[in-house]
CSV table of C-alpha atoms in Angstrom, one decimal:
chain,number,residue,atom,x,y,z
F,196,MET,CA,39.9,20.0,-14.2
F,197,GLY,CA,37.5,17.1,-13.0
F,198,PRO,CA,35.5,14.9,-15.2
F,199,SER,CA,33.1,16.1,-17.5
F,200,VAL,CA,29.6,15.2,-16.6
F,201,ARG,CA,26.8,15.2,-19.6
F,202,VAL,CA,23.3,16.4,-18.8
F,203,GLU,CA,21.9,13.0,-20.0
F,204,ASP,CA,24.0,11.2,-17.2
F,205,LEU,CA,22.0,13.2,-14.4
F,206,LYS,CA,18.6,12.5,-15.6
F,207,PRO,CA,16.8,9.9,-13.8
F,208,GLU,CA,15.7,6.9,-15.9
F,209,GLU,CA,12.0,6.3,-16.5
F,210,ASP,CA,12.2,2.9,-15.0
F,211,THR,CA,13.9,4.5,-12.0
F,212,PHE,CA,10.6,6.6,-11.5
F,213,ALA,CA,8.4,3.2,-12.2
F,214,SER,CA,10.3,1.5,-9.4
F,215,LEU,CA,9.2,4.2,-7.2
F,216,ARG,CA,5.6,4.2,-7.8
F,217,ARG,CA,3.6,2.0,-5.7
F,218,ARG,CA,-0.1,0.8,-5.5
F,219,LEU,CA,-1.7,1.1,-2.1
F,220,PHE,CA,-4.6,-1.8,-1.5
F,221,LEU,CA,-6.7,-1.3,1.7
F,222,VAL,CA,-8.6,-4.8,2.3
F,223,THR,CA,-11.5,-5.3,4.8
F,224,ALA,CA,-11.4,-8.9,5.8
F,225,GLU,CA,-13.2,-11.0,8.5
F,226,ASP,CA,-11.3,-11.0,11.9
F,227,THR,CA,-10.5,-14.7,11.7
F,228,PRO,CA,-7.0,-16.3,12.3
F,229,ASP,CA,-6.4,-17.3,8.5
F,230,ALA,CA,-7.9,-13.9,6.8
F,231,LEU,CA,-4.6,-12.3,6.7
F,232,MET,CA,-3.1,-15.3,5.1
F,233,ARG,CA,-5.8,-15.9,2.6
F,234,VAL,CA,-5.3,-12.2,1.3
F,235,LEU,CA,-1.1,-12.5,1.3
F,236,GLY,CA,-1.9,-15.9,-0.5
F,237,VAL,CA,-3.9,-14.1,-3.3
F,238,ALA,CA,-1.1,-11.2,-3.6
F,239,SER,CA,1.6,-13.9,-3.9
F,240,VAL,CA,-0.3,-16.1,-6.6
F,241,GLN,CA,-0.5,-12.5,-8.6
F,242,GLN,CA,3.4,-12.0,-8.1
F,243,ALA,CA,2.8,-8.6,-6.6
F,244,ARG,CA,5.9,-7.2,-4.9
F,245,LEU,CA,5.1,-6.4,-1.4
F,246,ARG,CA,6.7,-3.4,0.1
F,247,ALA,CA,4.6,-2.7,3.3
F,248,LEU,CA,1.9,-4.5,5.1
F,249,SER,CA,-0.1,-3.5,8.0
F,250,ALA,CA,-3.1,-5.3,9.7
F,251,ALA,CA,-5.3,-4.4,12.5
F,252,PRO,CA,-8.7,-5.2,14.1
F,253,GLU,CA,-11.6,-2.6,13.2
F,254,GLY,CA,-14.6,-3.3,14.9
F,255,GLN,CA,-15.7,-6.5,13.9
F,256,HIS,CA,-13.3,-6.7,10.8
F,257,MET,CA,-9.7,-6.5,10.3
F,258,ALA,CA,-8.1,-3.8,8.2
F,259,ILE,CA,-5.1,-4.9,6.0
F,260,ARG,CA,-2.9,-2.2,4.0
F,261,LEU,CA,-0.9,-3.6,1.3
F,262,GLU,CA,1.6,-1.6,-0.7
F,263,ILE,CA,2.8,-3.4,-3.6
F,264,ASP,CA,5.2,-2.1,-6.5
F,265,ASP,CA,3.2,-1.0,-9.5
F,266,GLN,CA,2.9,-3.1,-12.5
F,267,GLY,CA,0.2,-1.3,-14.3
F,268,ASP,CA,-3.7,-0.7,-14.4
F,269,ALA,CA,-4.7,-4.0,-15.7
F,270,ARG,CA,-2.4,-5.9,-12.8
F,271,ALA,CA,-4.1,-3.6,-10.2
F,272,GLU,CA,-7.3,-4.3,-11.3
F,273,ALA,CA,-6.6,-8.0,-11.5
F,274,LEU,CA,-5.1,-8.2,-8.0
F,275,ALA,CA,-8.1,-6.0,-6.8
F,276,SER,CA,-10.8,-8.2,-8.5
F,277,ARG,CA,-8.9,-11.7,-7.2
F,278,LEU,CA,-8.7,-10.2,-3.5
F,279,ALA,CA,-12.5,-9.2,-3.9
F,280,ALA,CA,-13.2,-12.8,-4.5
F,281,CYS,CA,-11.4,-14.2,-1.6
F,282,PRO,CA,-14.0,-15.8,0.6
F,283,ALA,CA,-12.6,-13.8,3.9
F,284,VAL,CA,-12.7,-10.5,2.0
F,285,HIS,CA,-15.7,-7.8,2.5
F,286,GLY,CA,-14.2,-5.0,0.2
F,287,VAL,CA,-11.4,-3.6,-1.6
F,288,GLY,CA,-10.2,-0.2,-2.6
F,289,PHE,CA,-6.8,0.6,-4.4
F,290,GLY,CA,-5.0,3.5,-5.6
F,291,TRP,CA,-1.5,5.4,-5.9
F,292,ARG,CA,0.8,5.4,-3.0
F,293,GLN,CA,3.4,8.2,-3.2
């Protein structure tokens, strides 16, 4: 007989699911050479763990997409608020990424 395995050993930990959850931030910013760096600077100061990033011109603006590890609703709202206050940013939206 092989080693016995308990059902508890097969259940994923709650923290495992938490580490898989991500927040998606969609930022509309000025299409200037420093706009992306300003947005990333805000995310860095807020200690957001960046998992994916894309940025592309969209008309006269730049569309920036940030995926970060979820750190709770309060942290997401704080990051969105700080991003919205950034001088180069015109709009911020955020939600869940699965």
